Amino acid sequence: MKHLLFYLLLLIPTTGWAQQAAINKIMAMAREDNRAMQHLDILVNRFGGRPAGSDACANAEQWAKRCFESWGYDVKLEKAGDLSVGFNRGGWWGRMTGEESMVLHFATPSYSSGTKGPQRGHVLIEPRTQSEFDGMKHRLKGAWVLINGKSRGGGIARDEESRTHRREIIAKNNEAEKYNKTLTDPDDNRKSINRKEPALFYEEMVAAGALGFIQAASVPIRATYDRSVVKDRTPFDSLPTTPYILLDKEQYLRIHKLTKQRRNIELEFDIRNYFKIGPVDYHNVVATIKGSKYPDEYVVMGCHLDSYDVATGGVDCGNGVSAMMEAARMLSVSGAKPDRTIIFILFAAEEFGLLGSKAWVKAHPEKIDKISLMINRDGGPLPYVGFEVPKSMIKEYDKIVEPIRQLYPEYGFKISEMIPIPRSRIRGGSDYKSFLQVGVPAVKMTMRDAKGYNFNYGEIWHTERDTYQKAIPEYQEQAAAALAIIALGTANLPTMLPREEFFRP
C-alpha cells in the first residue's frame, strides 16, 4: 500500500508545488530581506542625477547590468540611440552684492552652458523694442539680463521657428511704440507692447556680450534640459556659451525691483556645467529569465533608468528602478521557474521622449505579438493598491494577488475590470505607452499614499527635491514584492492576456 501511495504521488504535477514554494520564499524575503532601499541608495547617492548622455547614467547602466548578472539573469546592454554631445553637472552657487546682499537660490537645465568660472556683473532688464535695445546695447557687455515670463524648466529656444516668432513680436512692439508716441492725450487708446514673451533680443544680447539670462522660477525649482541641444543634435563646436538661470521667483522679483530703481547691485555666479564630445551612446539594460514552458512568450517589466540632475532622481525614476531590481532579485533567489519568459528592462532616455522604450519596441518586432503583458513603474514611490485587468482574467488575478493581500492587508489590494483602451488616443507620457501604441497590453498599476505620508508628486517632478529622502521605504518594499508576485503569476497563467479585451477600435 505504501508503494502504491508513493507512485501515485509521483503522478501528481510538481509544478504547482514549486511555484508555491517560490511565492513563499518571495513573501519571506519581503518581510525579512527586502533590499529595495539599498538599490535606491546606490543608484541615487553614488551615481546621482542621470540624464542620458551623462557619466552617471553610463555608470548606472553598468552597475545594473552587474547586479542582474549576479542574480543569474541573461543581461544585455542594448544600444537605444546616441546624442551629439554628452553632459555632466558640477556644482553651482550665486550671490547678490552691493546695496543689498543675499545668497541666490537657482538652477540651470541640463545641456545648458555654465559660466567661465565665477563671473560678476551688473544687472539689466531685457529690452522689448528696437529703441530700447539701442539705448542699452553698450551696457549689455558684462551684464546679467533679467528676462520676462516664468521658467518651465528648459532652455531658450534657438531654432529658426522661434527666432522668426521673436522677430515678429519685435516688429509689432516697434509699431506699437511708434504709434503710441504720436498720441498726446493720456486717455487715447494705446497699442500694447508684448511684455510676456521672454528673450526677444536673445541673439542680439548674446552678440553684445551679455553674461547670461535670468528668469523667474517657482519653488521648488524645476529644471529639465535644453531641447535645442538635445533634439537638434547640436554639435560640440556649436554649443551655447551663455548661461540660462532659473532663479527663485521671490529673489527674482526683488532683484527686478532694485534694478528698475537703478540701485547699485551686482550678481555673481559660478556654474560648472560640462560637456563631452559625442556621439554618446545610451542603452537599455535588458535582463531575461527564460520561460520553462513557453519560452517564446513574454512578460515585460519596465521602468526608466535616466533622470534629471537638478536633484538625484530618487523618485523619478529611482523608485521604479529600485523596486524593479528588487523584484528581479526576489524572483531569482526564490528559485522561481516561470512558464513564460520574464524580461526586465531599465529604459534609457525616457525623459527625452520615451526614446529607450521606442527603440526597444522597434528593435524587437518578432516579440511584440508574443508579449502577454507589460507592467511599468513610474510616477512616485507609492504602494500598489489595485490592478485593472480584462473581465475574463479577474478570477485568475484574484488568486495571483492573494499573497500580496496576505503580506500587506492594510493596503486592500483590489482587482477590478479594466475599460478597453482606444488605440487611436494613446499618446506619450511614460514608457508603457510605447507598448500600447503597437498593440501590447500594458499597464501602470494603481498606486496611492495609503498611510498618509503627505506625498506630492508635483513637488518632486523634475525639481530640486527629487531626492532619496522623498522615497518612502515601506511603500518601496511593498511595490517590489507586489511586482515579483504579479510578474510570476502572469508568466504562469494558462493563456496570454486577451488583447481584444484591452483595446477597442
Short mmCIF file of N, CA, C and O in Angstrom, two decimals, residues 219-324:
data_model
loop_
_atom_site.label_atom_id
_atom_site.label_comp_id
_atom_site.label_asym_id
_atom_site.label_seq_id
_atom_site.Cartn_x
_atom_site.Cartn_y
_atom_site.Cartn_z
N VAL A 219 9.24 77.84 -6.70
CA VAL A 219 9.91 76.92 -5.80
C VAL A 219 8.96 75.79 -5.43
O VAL A 219 7.81 76.05 -5.11
N PRO A 220 9.39 74.52 -5.46
CA PRO A 220 10.74 74.05 -5.80
C PRO A 220 11.05 74.26 -7.27
O PRO A 220 10.18 74.11 -8.13
N ILE A 221 12.30 74.58 -7.55
CA ILE A 221 12.69 74.93 -8.91
C ILE A 221 12.73 73.69 -9.79
O ILE A 221 13.34 72.68 -9.43
N ARG A 222 12.07 73.78 -10.93
CA ARG A 222 12.03 72.69 -11.91
C ARG A 222 13.05 72.99 -13.01
O ARG A 222 13.03 74.07 -13.60
N ALA A 223 13.95 72.04 -13.28
CA ALA A 223 14.96 72.22 -14.33
C ALA A 223 15.03 70.96 -15.16
O ALA A 223 15.29 69.88 -14.62
N THR A 224 14.80 71.08 -16.45
CA THR A 224 14.81 69.90 -17.32
C THR A 224 16.06 69.93 -18.20
O THR A 224 17.15 69.70 -17.70
N TYR A 225 15.94 70.22 -19.49
CA TYR A 225 17.11 70.20 -20.36
C TYR A 225 16.91 71.16 -21.52
O TYR A 225 15.80 71.55 -21.84
N ASP A 226 18.03 71.55 -22.14
CA ASP A 226 17.99 72.45 -23.28
C ASP A 226 17.62 71.63 -24.51
O ASP A 226 18.45 70.90 -25.08
N ARG A 227 16.39 71.75 -24.95
CA ARG A 227 15.90 70.96 -26.08
C ARG A 227 16.64 71.28 -27.38
O ARG A 227 16.80 70.43 -28.24
N SER A 228 17.08 72.53 -27.53
CA SER A 228 17.76 72.90 -28.76
C SER A 228 19.07 72.14 -28.92
O SER A 228 19.50 71.87 -30.04
N VAL A 229 19.71 71.78 -27.81
CA VAL A 229 20.94 71.00 -27.88
C VAL A 229 20.63 69.54 -28.16
O VAL A 229 21.22 68.91 -29.04
N VAL A 230 19.68 68.97 -27.40
CA VAL A 230 19.40 67.53 -27.49
C VAL A 230 18.62 67.19 -28.75
O VAL A 230 19.02 66.32 -29.54
N LYS A 231 17.51 67.84 -28.96
CA LYS A 231 16.63 67.48 -30.08
C LYS A 231 17.23 67.86 -31.43
O LYS A 231 17.05 67.14 -32.42
N ASP A 232 17.92 68.99 -31.48
CA ASP A 232 18.51 69.43 -32.75
C ASP A 232 19.91 68.86 -32.98
O ASP A 232 20.56 69.21 -33.97
N ARG A 233 20.39 68.03 -32.04
CA ARG A 233 21.70 67.39 -32.15
C ARG A 233 22.79 68.43 -32.43
O ARG A 233 23.56 68.32 -33.40
N THR A 234 22.85 69.42 -31.58
CA THR A 234 23.85 70.48 -31.72
C THR A 234 25.25 69.88 -31.58
O THR A 234 25.53 69.18 -30.60
N PRO A 235 26.14 70.13 -32.53
CA PRO A 235 27.50 69.59 -32.41
C PRO A 235 28.30 70.32 -31.34
O PRO A 235 27.97 71.45 -30.94
N PHE A 236 29.38 69.69 -30.90
CA PHE A 236 30.18 70.21 -29.80
C PHE A 236 30.66 71.64 -30.08
O PHE A 236 30.65 72.49 -29.19
N ASP A 237 31.08 71.91 -31.31
CA ASP A 237 31.64 73.22 -31.63
C ASP A 237 30.59 74.32 -31.76
O ASP A 237 30.94 75.49 -31.96
N SER A 238 29.31 73.96 -31.68
CA SER A 238 28.24 74.97 -31.82
C SER A 238 27.38 75.08 -30.56
O SER A 238 26.28 75.63 -30.62
N LEU A 239 27.87 74.57 -29.45
CA LEU A 239 27.09 74.60 -28.21
C LEU A 239 26.89 76.03 -27.72
O LEU A 239 27.74 76.90 -27.96
N PRO A 240 25.78 76.29 -27.02
CA PRO A 240 25.57 77.63 -26.44
C PRO A 240 26.63 77.93 -25.39
O PRO A 240 27.11 77.03 -24.70
N THR A 241 27.02 79.18 -25.30
CA THR A 241 28.05 79.59 -24.34
C THR A 241 27.54 80.58 -23.31
O THR A 241 28.30 81.05 -22.47
N THR A 242 26.25 80.90 -23.37
CA THR A 242 25.67 81.88 -22.46
C THR A 242 24.71 81.18 -21.50
O THR A 242 23.75 80.56 -21.93
N PRO A 243 24.95 81.26 -20.19
CA PRO A 243 24.10 80.55 -19.22
C PRO A 243 22.65 81.06 -19.21
O PRO A 243 22.37 82.23 -19.52
N TYR A 244 21.77 80.12 -18.87
CA TYR A 244 20.35 80.43 -18.67
C TYR A 244 20.02 79.97 -17.25
O TYR A 244 20.12 78.78 -16.93
N ILE A 245 19.63 80.91 -16.40
CA ILE A 245 19.48 80.66 -14.96
C ILE A 245 18.02 80.75 -14.55
O ILE A 245 17.31 81.70 -14.92
N LEU A 246 17.57 79.75 -13.79
CA LEU A 246 16.21 79.72 -13.25
C LEU A 246 16.29 80.13 -11.79
O LEU A 246 16.76 79.37 -10.94
N LEU A 247 15.85 81.34 -11.50
CA LEU A 247 16.04 81.94 -10.17
C LEU A 247 14.74 81.92 -9.36
O LEU A 247 13.67 82.23 -9.89
N ASP A 248 14.87 81.60 -8.09
CA ASP A 248 13.76 81.67 -7.13
C ASP A 248 12.94 82.95 -7.40
O ASP A 248 13.47 84.05 -7.41
N LYS A 249 11.64 82.76 -7.62
CA LYS A 249 10.78 83.87 -8.04
C LYS A 249 10.83 85.04 -7.07
O LYS A 249 10.84 86.22 -7.49
N GLU A 250 10.85 84.77 -5.76
CA GLU A 250 10.87 85.86 -4.79
C GLU A 250 12.16 86.67 -4.92
O GLU A 250 12.14 87.91 -4.84
N GLN A 251 13.28 85.99 -5.11
CA GLN A 251 14.54 86.70 -5.29
C GLN A 251 14.55 87.45 -6.62
O GLN A 251 15.05 88.58 -6.69
N TYR A 252 14.00 86.83 -7.65
CA TYR A 252 13.93 87.49 -8.96
C TYR A 252 13.16 88.81 -8.85
O TYR A 252 13.60 89.84 -9.38
N LEU A 253 12.01 88.79 -8.19
CA LEU A 253 11.19 90.00 -8.08
C LEU A 253 11.92 91.09 -7.31
O LEU A 253 11.81 92.28 -7.65
N ARG A 254 12.68 90.70 -6.28
CA ARG A 254 13.43 91.69 -5.51
C ARG A 254 14.52 92.32 -6.37
O ARG A 254 14.71 93.54 -6.39
N ILE A 255 15.25 91.50 -7.10
CA ILE A 255 16.33 92.00 -7.95
C ILE A 255 15.75 92.86 -9.07
O ILE A 255 16.32 93.91 -9.43
N HIS A 256 14.61 92.44 -9.64
CA HIS A 256 13.96 93.22 -10.69
C HIS A 256 13.59 94.61 -10.17
O HIS A 256 13.80 95.63 -10.86
N LYS A 257 13.06 94.66 -8.95
CA LYS A 257 12.65 95.94 -8.37
C LYS A 257 13.87 96.83 -8.15
O LYS A 257 13.85 98.04 -8.49
N LEU A 258 14.94 96.28 -7.60
CA LEU A 258 16.15 97.07 -7.35
C LEU A 258 16.75 97.57 -8.66
O LEU A 258 17.24 98.70 -8.75
N THR A 259 16.71 96.72 -9.68
CA THR A 259 17.27 97.11 -10.98
C THR A 259 16.44 98.22 -11.62
O THR A 259 16.98 99.18 -12.19
N LYS A 260 15.13 98.11 -11.50
CA LYS A 260 14.24 99.15 -12.06
C LYS A 260 14.47 100.48 -11.37
O LYS A 260 14.34 101.55 -11.98
N GLN A 261 14.83 100.42 -10.09
CA GLN A 261 15.12 101.63 -9.34
C GLN A 261 16.54 102.15 -9.59
O GLN A 261 16.94 103.14 -8.99
N ARG A 262 17.27 101.44 -10.44
CA ARG A 262 18.64 101.79 -10.79
C ARG A 262 19.54 101.82 -9.55
O ARG A 262 20.44 102.65 -9.42
N ARG A 263 19.30 100.86 -8.68
CA ARG A 263 20.11 100.73 -7.47
C ARG A 263 21.42 100.02 -7.80
O ARG A 263 21.54 99.31 -8.80
N ASN A 264 22.39 100.20 -6.94
CA ASN A 264 23.74 99.66 -7.17
C ASN A 264 23.83 98.22 -6.64
O ASN A 264 24.11 97.99 -5.47
N ILE A 265 23.60 97.26 -7.52
CA ILE A 265 23.73 95.86 -7.15
C ILE A 265 24.49 95.12 -8.26
O ILE A 265 24.49 95.55 -9.41
N GLU A 266 25.11 94.02 -7.89
CA GLU A 266 25.76 93.13 -8.84
C GLU A 266 25.42 91.68 -8.49
O GLU A 266 25.13 91.38 -7.33
N LEU A 267 25.45 90.84 -9.49
CA LEU A 267 25.24 89.40 -9.29
C LEU A 267 26.51 88.66 -9.68
O LEU A 267 27.21 89.05 -10.62
N GLU A 268 26.79 87.58 -8.95
CA GLU A 268 27.94 86.74 -9.24
C GLU A 268 27.50 85.28 -9.25
O GLU A 268 26.84 84.82 -8.32
N PHE A 269 27.87 84.57 -10.31
CA PHE A 269 27.52 83.15 -10.44
C PHE A 269 28.76 82.33 -10.78
O PHE A 269 29.64 82.80 -11.51
N ASP A 270 28.78 81.12 -10.26
CA ASP A 270 29.79 80.12 -10.65
C ASP A 270 29.02 78.83 -10.93
O ASP A 270 28.49 78.20 -10.01
N ILE A 271 28.94 78.44 -12.19
CA ILE A 271 28.11 77.30 -12.61
C ILE A 271 28.98 76.34 -13.40
O ILE A 271 29.49 76.69 -14.47
N ARG A 272 29.15 75.13 -12.90
CA ARG A 272 30.03 74.15 -13.54
C ARG A 272 29.20 73.13 -14.32
O ARG A 272 28.86 72.06 -13.82
N ASN A 273 28.83 73.48 -15.53
CA ASN A 273 28.14 72.58 -16.45
C ASN A 273 29.12 72.14 -17.52
O ASN A 273 29.67 72.98 -18.23
N TYR A 274 29.34 70.83 -17.64
CA TYR A 274 30.39 70.32 -18.51
C TYR A 274 29.81 69.48 -19.65
O TYR A 274 28.88 68.71 -19.45
N PHE A 275 30.41 69.62 -20.82
CA PHE A 275 30.02 68.82 -21.99
C PHE A 275 31.16 67.88 -22.36
O PHE A 275 32.31 68.09 -22.00
N LYS A 276 30.81 66.83 -23.10
CA LYS A 276 31.84 65.97 -23.67
C LYS A 276 31.51 65.71 -25.14
O LYS A 276 30.34 65.72 -25.55
N ILE A 277 32.56 65.48 -25.92
CA ILE A 277 32.41 65.31 -27.36
C ILE A 277 31.68 64.01 -27.66
O ILE A 277 31.97 62.97 -27.07
N GLY A 278 30.70 64.08 -28.54
CA GLY A 278 29.92 62.91 -28.92
C GLY A 278 30.40 62.28 -30.21
O GLY A 278 31.46 62.66 -30.72
N PRO A 279 29.68 61.33 -30.75
CA PRO A 279 28.39 60.87 -30.21
C PRO A 279 28.54 60.06 -28.93
O PRO A 279 29.54 59.37 -28.74
N VAL A 280 27.52 60.16 -28.07
CA VAL A 280 27.50 59.45 -26.80
C VAL A 280 26.31 58.49 -26.82
O VAL A 280 25.16 58.93 -26.94
N ASP A 281 26.59 57.21 -26.72
CA ASP A 281 25.53 56.19 -26.77
C ASP A 281 24.77 56.11 -25.44
O ASP A 281 25.32 56.38 -24.37
N TYR A 282 23.51 55.75 -25.52
CA TYR A 282 22.75 55.38 -24.32
C TYR A 282 22.09 54.03 -24.57
O TYR A 282 21.79 53.66 -25.71
N HIS A 283 21.89 53.26 -23.49
CA HIS A 283 21.49 51.86 -23.61
C HIS A 283 20.30 51.51 -22.72
O HIS A 283 20.15 52.06 -21.63
N ASN A 284 19.50 50.56 -23.22
CA ASN A 284 18.54 49.87 -22.36
C ASN A 284 19.26 48.71 -21.67
O ASN A 284 20.03 47.99 -22.31
N VAL A 285 18.99 48.54 -20.39
CA VAL A 285 19.51 47.38 -19.66
C VAL A 285 18.42 46.31 -19.71
O VAL A 285 17.33 46.51 -19.15
N VAL A 286 18.69 45.18 -20.35
CA VAL A 286 17.67 44.14 -20.59
C VAL A 286 18.11 42.85 -19.91
O VAL A 286 19.13 42.26 -20.29
N ALA A 287 17.35 42.42 -18.92
CA ALA A 287 17.66 41.21 -18.15
C ALA A 287 16.54 40.19 -18.33
O ALA A 287 15.37 40.52 -18.15
N THR A 288 16.91 38.94 -18.68
CA THR A 288 15.92 37.93 -19.06
C THR A 288 16.06 36.66 -18.23
O THR A 288 17.18 36.17 -18.03
N ILE A 289 14.93 36.16 -17.77
CA ILE A 289 14.86 34.82 -17.18
C ILE A 289 13.95 33.99 -18.09
O ILE A 289 12.78 34.33 -18.29
N LYS A 290 14.50 32.95 -18.68
CA LYS A 290 13.82 32.21 -19.75
C LYS A 290 12.68 31.36 -19.21
O LYS A 290 12.80 30.70 -18.17
N GLY A 291 11.56 31.37 -19.92
CA GLY A 291 10.40 30.56 -19.54
C GLY A 291 10.67 29.07 -19.70
O GLY A 291 11.33 28.65 -20.65
N SER A 292 10.14 28.28 -18.80
CA SER A 292 10.36 26.84 -18.83
C SER A 292 9.35 26.10 -19.71
O SER A 292 9.62 24.99 -20.17
N LYS A 293 8.21 26.72 -19.97
CA LYS A 293 7.15 26.06 -20.73
C LYS A 293 6.86 26.79 -22.04
O LYS A 293 6.67 26.15 -23.09
N TYR A 294 6.80 28.12 -21.99
CA TYR A 294 6.53 28.93 -23.19
C TYR A 294 7.65 29.96 -23.32
O TYR A 294 7.45 31.16 -23.09
N PRO A 295 8.85 29.54 -23.71
CA PRO A 295 9.99 30.46 -23.74
C PRO A 295 9.85 31.60 -24.75
O PRO A 295 10.51 32.62 -24.62
N ASP A 296 8.98 31.42 -25.74
CA ASP A 296 8.79 32.46 -26.76
C ASP A 296 7.55 33.31 -26.51
O ASP A 296 7.07 33.99 -27.42
N GLU A 297 7.04 33.27 -25.29
CA GLU A 297 6.01 34.20 -24.84
C GLU A 297 6.58 34.98 -23.67
O GLU A 297 7.40 34.44 -22.90
N TYR A 298 6.13 36.24 -23.49
CA TYR A 298 6.88 37.13 -22.60
C TYR A 298 5.98 37.94 -21.67
O TYR A 298 4.86 38.30 -22.00
N VAL A 299 6.55 38.23 -20.51
CA VAL A 299 6.04 39.25 -19.61
C VAL A 299 7.15 40.28 -19.46
O VAL A 299 8.30 39.93 -19.14
N VAL A 300 6.85 41.54 -19.75
CA VAL A 300 7.86 42.60 -19.71
C VAL A 300 7.62 43.50 -18.51
O VAL A 300 6.50 43.98 -18.29
N MET A 301 8.66 43.72 -17.72
CA MET A 301 8.61 44.59 -16.55
C MET A 301 9.54 45.77 -16.82
O MET A 301 10.73 45.58 -17.09
N GLY A 302 9.02 47.00 -16.76
CA GLY A 302 9.84 48.13 -17.18
C GLY A 302 9.79 49.33 -16.26
O GLY A 302 8.87 49.52 -15.46
N CYS A 303 10.81 50.16 -16.38
CA CYS A 303 10.92 51.48 -15.73
C CYS A 303 12.06 52.20 -16.44
O CYS A 303 12.76 51.60 -17.25
N HIS A 304 12.26 53.47 -16.15
CA HIS A 304 13.36 54.16 -16.84
C HIS A 304 14.50 54.49 -15.88
O HIS A 304 14.29 54.88 -14.73
N LEU A 305 15.71 54.28 -16.38
CA LEU A 305 16.92 54.44 -15.58
C LEU A 305 17.37 55.89 -15.52
O LEU A 305 17.99 56.31 -14.54
N ASP A 306 17.09 56.66 -16.55
CA ASP A 306 17.57 58.04 -16.59
C ASP A 306 16.74 58.94 -15.68
O ASP A 306 15.62 58.60 -15.27
N SER A 307 17.31 60.09 -15.35
CA SER A 307 16.59 61.09 -14.55
C SER A 307 17.19 62.45 -14.86
O SER A 307 18.23 62.55 -15.52
N TYR A 308 16.55 63.49 -14.37
CA TYR A 308 17.18 64.80 -14.44
C TYR A 308 18.17 64.94 -13.29
O TYR A 308 18.16 64.16 -12.33
N ASP A 309 19.04 65.94 -13.38
CA ASP A 309 20.13 66.04 -12.42
C ASP A 309 20.14 67.33 -11.62
O ASP A 309 21.14 67.65 -10.98
N VAL A 310 19.03 68.08 -11.64
CA VAL A 310 18.96 69.21 -10.72
C VAL A 310 18.87 68.68 -9.29
O VAL A 310 19.26 69.35 -8.34
N ALA A 311 18.40 67.43 -9.15
CA ALA A 311 18.47 66.70 -7.88
C ALA A 311 19.16 65.36 -8.19
O ALA A 311 20.11 65.32 -8.96
N THR A 312 18.65 64.25 -7.65
CA THR A 312 19.34 62.97 -7.84
C THR A 312 18.43 61.87 -8.39
O THR A 312 18.84 60.72 -8.44
N GLY A 313 17.22 62.22 -8.81
CA GLY A 313 16.35 61.21 -9.40
C GLY A 313 15.92 60.13 -8.44
O GLY A 313 15.70 58.98 -8.83
N GLY A 314 15.74 60.48 -7.17
CA GLY A 314 15.36 59.48 -6.17
C GLY A 314 13.97 58.94 -6.36
O GLY A 314 13.70 57.78 -6.03
N VAL A 315 13.07 59.75 -6.91
CA VAL A 315 11.70 59.31 -7.15
C VAL A 315 11.47 59.03 -8.63
O VAL A 315 10.98 57.98 -9.01
N ASP A 316 11.85 59.98 -9.48
CA ASP A 316 11.62 59.87 -10.92
C ASP A 316 12.95 59.63 -11.64
O ASP A 316 13.64 60.57 -11.99
N CYS A 317 13.37 58.35 -11.87
CA CYS A 317 12.55 57.20 -11.58
C CYS A 317 13.34 56.20 -10.73
O CYS A 317 13.30 55.00 -10.96
N GLY A 318 14.04 56.71 -9.72
CA GLY A 318 14.72 55.82 -8.80
C GLY A 318 13.76 54.87 -8.13
O GLY A 318 14.10 53.71 -7.84
N ASN A 319 12.53 55.33 -7.91
CA ASN A 319 11.55 54.46 -7.27
C ASN A 319 11.21 53.27 -8.16
O ASN A 319 11.00 52.16 -7.67
N GLY A 320 11.18 53.48 -9.47
CA GLY A 320 10.90 52.38 -10.38
C GLY A 320 12.06 51.41 -10.48
O GLY A 320 11.89 50.19 -10.42
N VAL A 321 13.28 51.95 -10.62
CA VAL A 321 14.46 51.11 -10.77
C VAL A 321 14.67 50.25 -9.53
O VAL A 321 14.91 49.03 -9.63
N SER A 322 14.61 50.84 -8.35
CA SER A 322 14.89 50.08 -7.13
C SER A 322 13.85 49.01 -6.88
O SER A 322 14.19 47.89 -6.46
N ALA A 323 12.58 49.30 -7.15
CA ALA A 323 11.53 48.29 -6.94
C ALA A 323 11.63 47.17 -7.97
O ALA A 323 11.49 45.98 -7.64
N MET A 324 11.89 47.53 -9.24
CA MET A 324 12.01 46.52 -10.29
C MET A 324 13.22 45.61 -10.05
O MET A 324 13.14 44.39 -10.21
#
